[in-house]
mmCIF file of C-alpha atoms in Angstrom:
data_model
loop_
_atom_site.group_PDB
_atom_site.id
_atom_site.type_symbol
_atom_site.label_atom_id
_atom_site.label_comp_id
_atom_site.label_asym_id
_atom_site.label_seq_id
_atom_site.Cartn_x
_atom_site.Cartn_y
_atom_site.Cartn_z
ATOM 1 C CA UNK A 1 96.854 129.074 98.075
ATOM 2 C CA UNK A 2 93.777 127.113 98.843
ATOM 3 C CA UNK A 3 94.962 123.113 98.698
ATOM 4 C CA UNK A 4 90.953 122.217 98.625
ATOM 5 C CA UNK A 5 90.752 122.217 95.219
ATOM 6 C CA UNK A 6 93.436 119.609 94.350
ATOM 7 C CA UNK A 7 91.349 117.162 96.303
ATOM 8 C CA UNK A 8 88.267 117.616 95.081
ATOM 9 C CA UNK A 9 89.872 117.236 91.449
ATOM 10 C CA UNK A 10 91.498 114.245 92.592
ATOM 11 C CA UNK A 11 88.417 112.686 94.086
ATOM 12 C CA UNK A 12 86.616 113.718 90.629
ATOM 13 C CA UNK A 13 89.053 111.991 88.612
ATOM 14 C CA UNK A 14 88.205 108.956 90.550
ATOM 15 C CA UNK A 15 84.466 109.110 90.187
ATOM 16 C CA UNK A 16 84.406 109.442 93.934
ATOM 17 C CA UNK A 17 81.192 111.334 94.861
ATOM 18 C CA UNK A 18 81.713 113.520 98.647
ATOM 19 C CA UNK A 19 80.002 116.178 100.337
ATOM 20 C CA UNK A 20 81.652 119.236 100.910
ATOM 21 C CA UNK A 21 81.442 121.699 103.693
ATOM 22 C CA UNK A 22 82.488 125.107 104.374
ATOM 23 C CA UNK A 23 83.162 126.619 108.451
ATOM 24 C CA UNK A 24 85.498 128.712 109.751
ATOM 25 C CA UNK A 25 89.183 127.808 110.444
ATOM 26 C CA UNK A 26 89.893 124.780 112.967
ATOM 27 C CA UNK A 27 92.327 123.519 114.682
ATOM 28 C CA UNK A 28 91.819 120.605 117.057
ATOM 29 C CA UNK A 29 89.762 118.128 116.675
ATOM 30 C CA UNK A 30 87.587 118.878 119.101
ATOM 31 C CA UNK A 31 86.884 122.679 117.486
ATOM 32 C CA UNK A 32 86.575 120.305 113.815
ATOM 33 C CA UNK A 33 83.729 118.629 116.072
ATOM 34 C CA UNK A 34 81.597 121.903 116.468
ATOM 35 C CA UNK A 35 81.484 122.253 112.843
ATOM 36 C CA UNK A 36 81.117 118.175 111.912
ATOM 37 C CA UNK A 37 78.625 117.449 114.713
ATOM 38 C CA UNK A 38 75.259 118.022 112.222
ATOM 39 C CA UNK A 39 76.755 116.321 109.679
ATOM 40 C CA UNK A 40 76.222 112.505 109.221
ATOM 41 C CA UNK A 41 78.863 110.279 109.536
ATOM 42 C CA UNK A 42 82.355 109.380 111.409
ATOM 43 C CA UNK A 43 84.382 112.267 112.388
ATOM 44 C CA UNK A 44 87.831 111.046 111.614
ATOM 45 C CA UNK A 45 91.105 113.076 113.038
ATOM 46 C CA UNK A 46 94.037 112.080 111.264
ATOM 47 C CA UNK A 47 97.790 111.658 113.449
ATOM 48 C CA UNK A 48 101.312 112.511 111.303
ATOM 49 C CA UNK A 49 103.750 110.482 113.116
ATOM 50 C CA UNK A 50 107.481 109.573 112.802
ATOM 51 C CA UNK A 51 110.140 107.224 114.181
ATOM 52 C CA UNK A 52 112.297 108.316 116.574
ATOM 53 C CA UNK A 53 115.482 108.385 114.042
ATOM 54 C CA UNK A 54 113.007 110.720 111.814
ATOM 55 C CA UNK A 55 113.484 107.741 108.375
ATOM 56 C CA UNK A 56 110.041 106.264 108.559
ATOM 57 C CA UNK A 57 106.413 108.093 108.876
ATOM 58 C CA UNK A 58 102.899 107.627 109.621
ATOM 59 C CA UNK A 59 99.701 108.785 108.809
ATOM 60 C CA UNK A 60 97.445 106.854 111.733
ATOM 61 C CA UNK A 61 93.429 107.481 110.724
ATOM 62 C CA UNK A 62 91.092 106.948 113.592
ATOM 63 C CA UNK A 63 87.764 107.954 114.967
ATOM 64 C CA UNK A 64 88.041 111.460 116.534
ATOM 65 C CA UNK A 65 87.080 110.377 119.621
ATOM 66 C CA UNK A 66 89.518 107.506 120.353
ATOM 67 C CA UNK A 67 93.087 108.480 122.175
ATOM 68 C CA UNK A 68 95.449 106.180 121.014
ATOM 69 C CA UNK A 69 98.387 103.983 123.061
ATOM 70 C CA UNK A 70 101.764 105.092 120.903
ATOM 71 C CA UNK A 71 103.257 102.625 122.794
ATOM 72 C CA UNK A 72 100.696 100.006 121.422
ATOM 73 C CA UNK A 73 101.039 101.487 117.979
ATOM 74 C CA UNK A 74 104.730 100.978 118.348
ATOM 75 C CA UNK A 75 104.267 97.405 118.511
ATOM 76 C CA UNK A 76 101.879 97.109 116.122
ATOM 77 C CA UNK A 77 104.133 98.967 113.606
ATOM 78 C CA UNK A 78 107.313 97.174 115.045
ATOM 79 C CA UNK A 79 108.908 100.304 115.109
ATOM 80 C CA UNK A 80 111.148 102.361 117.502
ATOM 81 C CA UNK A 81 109.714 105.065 119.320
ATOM 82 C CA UNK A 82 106.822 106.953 117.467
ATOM 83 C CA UNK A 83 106.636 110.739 118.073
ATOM 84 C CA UNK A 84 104.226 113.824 116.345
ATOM 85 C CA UNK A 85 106.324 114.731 113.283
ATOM 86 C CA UNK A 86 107.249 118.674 113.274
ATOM 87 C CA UNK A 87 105.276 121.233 111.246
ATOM 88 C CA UNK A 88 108.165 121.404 108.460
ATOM 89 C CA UNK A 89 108.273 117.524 108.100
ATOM 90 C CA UNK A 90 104.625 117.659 107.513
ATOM 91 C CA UNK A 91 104.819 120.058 104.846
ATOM 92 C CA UNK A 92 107.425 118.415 103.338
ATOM 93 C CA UNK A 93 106.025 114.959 103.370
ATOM 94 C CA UNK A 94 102.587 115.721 102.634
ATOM 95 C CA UNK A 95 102.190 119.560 101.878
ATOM 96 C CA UNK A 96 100.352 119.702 104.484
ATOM 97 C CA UNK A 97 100.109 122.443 107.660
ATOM 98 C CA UNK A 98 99.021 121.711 111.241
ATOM 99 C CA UNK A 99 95.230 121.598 111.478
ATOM 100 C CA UNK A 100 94.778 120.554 108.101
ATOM 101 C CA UNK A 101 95.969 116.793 108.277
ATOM 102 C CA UNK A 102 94.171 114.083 106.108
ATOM 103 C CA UNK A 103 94.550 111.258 104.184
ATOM 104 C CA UNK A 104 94.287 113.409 101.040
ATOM 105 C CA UNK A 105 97.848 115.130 101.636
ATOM 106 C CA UNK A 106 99.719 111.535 100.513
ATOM 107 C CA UNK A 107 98.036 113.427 96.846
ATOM 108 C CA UNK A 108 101.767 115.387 97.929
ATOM 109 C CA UNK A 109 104.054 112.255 98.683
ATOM 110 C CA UNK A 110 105.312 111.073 95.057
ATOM 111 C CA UNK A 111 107.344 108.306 96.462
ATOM 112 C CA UNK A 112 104.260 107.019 98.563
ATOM 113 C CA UNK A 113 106.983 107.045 101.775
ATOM 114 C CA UNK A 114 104.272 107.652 104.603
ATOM 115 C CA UNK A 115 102.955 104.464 106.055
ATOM 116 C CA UNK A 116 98.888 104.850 106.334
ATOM 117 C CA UNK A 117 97.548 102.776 109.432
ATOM 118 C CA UNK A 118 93.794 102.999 109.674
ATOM 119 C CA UNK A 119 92.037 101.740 112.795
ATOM 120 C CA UNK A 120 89.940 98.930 112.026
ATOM 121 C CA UNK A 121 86.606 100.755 113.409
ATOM 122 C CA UNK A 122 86.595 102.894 110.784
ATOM 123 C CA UNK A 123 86.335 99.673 108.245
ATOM 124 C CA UNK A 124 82.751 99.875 106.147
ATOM 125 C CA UNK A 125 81.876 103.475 107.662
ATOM 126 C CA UNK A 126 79.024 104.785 105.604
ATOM 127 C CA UNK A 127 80.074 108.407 105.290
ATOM 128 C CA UNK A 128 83.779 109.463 106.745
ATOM 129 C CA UNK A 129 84.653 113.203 107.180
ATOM 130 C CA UNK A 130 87.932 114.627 107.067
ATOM 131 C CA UNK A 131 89.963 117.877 105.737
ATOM 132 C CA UNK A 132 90.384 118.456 102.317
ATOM 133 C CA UNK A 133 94.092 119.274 102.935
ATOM 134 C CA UNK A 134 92.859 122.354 104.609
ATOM 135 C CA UNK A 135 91.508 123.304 107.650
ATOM 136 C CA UNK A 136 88.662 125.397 106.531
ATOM 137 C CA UNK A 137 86.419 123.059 104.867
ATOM 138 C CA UNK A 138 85.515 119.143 105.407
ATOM 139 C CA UNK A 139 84.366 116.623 102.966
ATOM 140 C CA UNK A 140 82.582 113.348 103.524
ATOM 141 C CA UNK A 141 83.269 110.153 101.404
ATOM 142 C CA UNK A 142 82.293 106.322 101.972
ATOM 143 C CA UNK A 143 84.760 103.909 103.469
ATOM 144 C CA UNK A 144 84.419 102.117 99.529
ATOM 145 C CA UNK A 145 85.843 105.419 97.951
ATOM 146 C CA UNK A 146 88.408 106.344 100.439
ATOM 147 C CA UNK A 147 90.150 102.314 99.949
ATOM 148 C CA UNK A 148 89.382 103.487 96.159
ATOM 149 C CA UNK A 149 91.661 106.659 96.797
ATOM 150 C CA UNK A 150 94.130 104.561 98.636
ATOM 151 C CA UNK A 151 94.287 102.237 95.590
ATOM 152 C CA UNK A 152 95.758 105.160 93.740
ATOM 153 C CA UNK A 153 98.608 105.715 95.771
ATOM 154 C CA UNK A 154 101.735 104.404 96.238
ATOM 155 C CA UNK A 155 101.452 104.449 100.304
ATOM 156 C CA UNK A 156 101.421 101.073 102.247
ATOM 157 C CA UNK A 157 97.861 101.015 103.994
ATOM 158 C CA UNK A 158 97.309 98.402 106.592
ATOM 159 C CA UNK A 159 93.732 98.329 108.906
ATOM 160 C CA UNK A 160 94.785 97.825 112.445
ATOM 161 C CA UNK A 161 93.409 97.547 115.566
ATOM 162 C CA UNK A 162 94.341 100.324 117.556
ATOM 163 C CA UNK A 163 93.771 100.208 121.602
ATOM 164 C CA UNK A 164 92.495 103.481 123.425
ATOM 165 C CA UNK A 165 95.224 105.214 125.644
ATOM 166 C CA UNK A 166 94.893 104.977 129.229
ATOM 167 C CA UNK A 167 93.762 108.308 130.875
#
């Protein structure tokens, strides 16, 4: 079943206006980047993250570019040990597969349990693109409706400053 049209029925029910596009299947963000390269704006790549006892998660939304420090998110978060979260606890958290991760699976999380740490570059962005909860398609909203989409969640969003890893 095609999770696509969920968000864009979301994002209509919010009067948020996006751009939708249509490419083959990706995976990484640097195959998302073939597709998202002649379209205008950020290219976003979205991290599902949880603690190492596996009670608290994250959703970390950065530039796709950028390689974050866990170690520095750790202490930003003042959390334990942050570690990918497995393809099942994505799916159950946010209904979401591998490939496919966004911002627009917490439409999935009912208790609004995933954390959502954005990286501060990202604040005022024109035009953002991510997955619409699938990994054949991307759509591009403004910085003003995604915080708009937030606003209708439950999640805990915080805008943080997030240090490049180290090669």
């Amino acid at each position: 079943m095609d999770p696509a049209p969920a968000v864009y029925a979301a994002l209509d029910t919010l009067g948020i206006r996006y751009d939708r596009h249509e490419h083959p299947a990706v995976f990484t963000a640097e195959d998302a980047a073939t597709y998202w390269d002649p379209i205008p704006g950020t290219q976003c790549k979205n991290l599902f993250l949880r603690n190492k006892k596996g009670d608290r998660h994250y959703l970390v939304v950065l530039e796709i570019g950028k390689r974050v420090d866990l170690k520095d998110l750790v202490r930003i978060v003042g959390d334990d040990r942050l570690s990918f979260g497995s393809p099942e606890r994505l799916m159950a958290k946010l209904g979401l597969t591998p490939g496919s991760v966004s911002p627009f699976g917490l439409i999935h999380d009912a208790d609004g349990s995933v954390r959502v740490l954005i990286d501060q570059d990202l604040r005022g962005a024109e035009r953002l693109i991510f997955h619409p909860n699938i990994n054949t398609a991307s759509v591009v909203v403004s910085w003003a409706d995604l915080e708009r989409f937030f606003a209708t969640r439950r999640n805990s969003v915080r805008i943080v400053s997030l240090r490049e890893a180290e090669e």
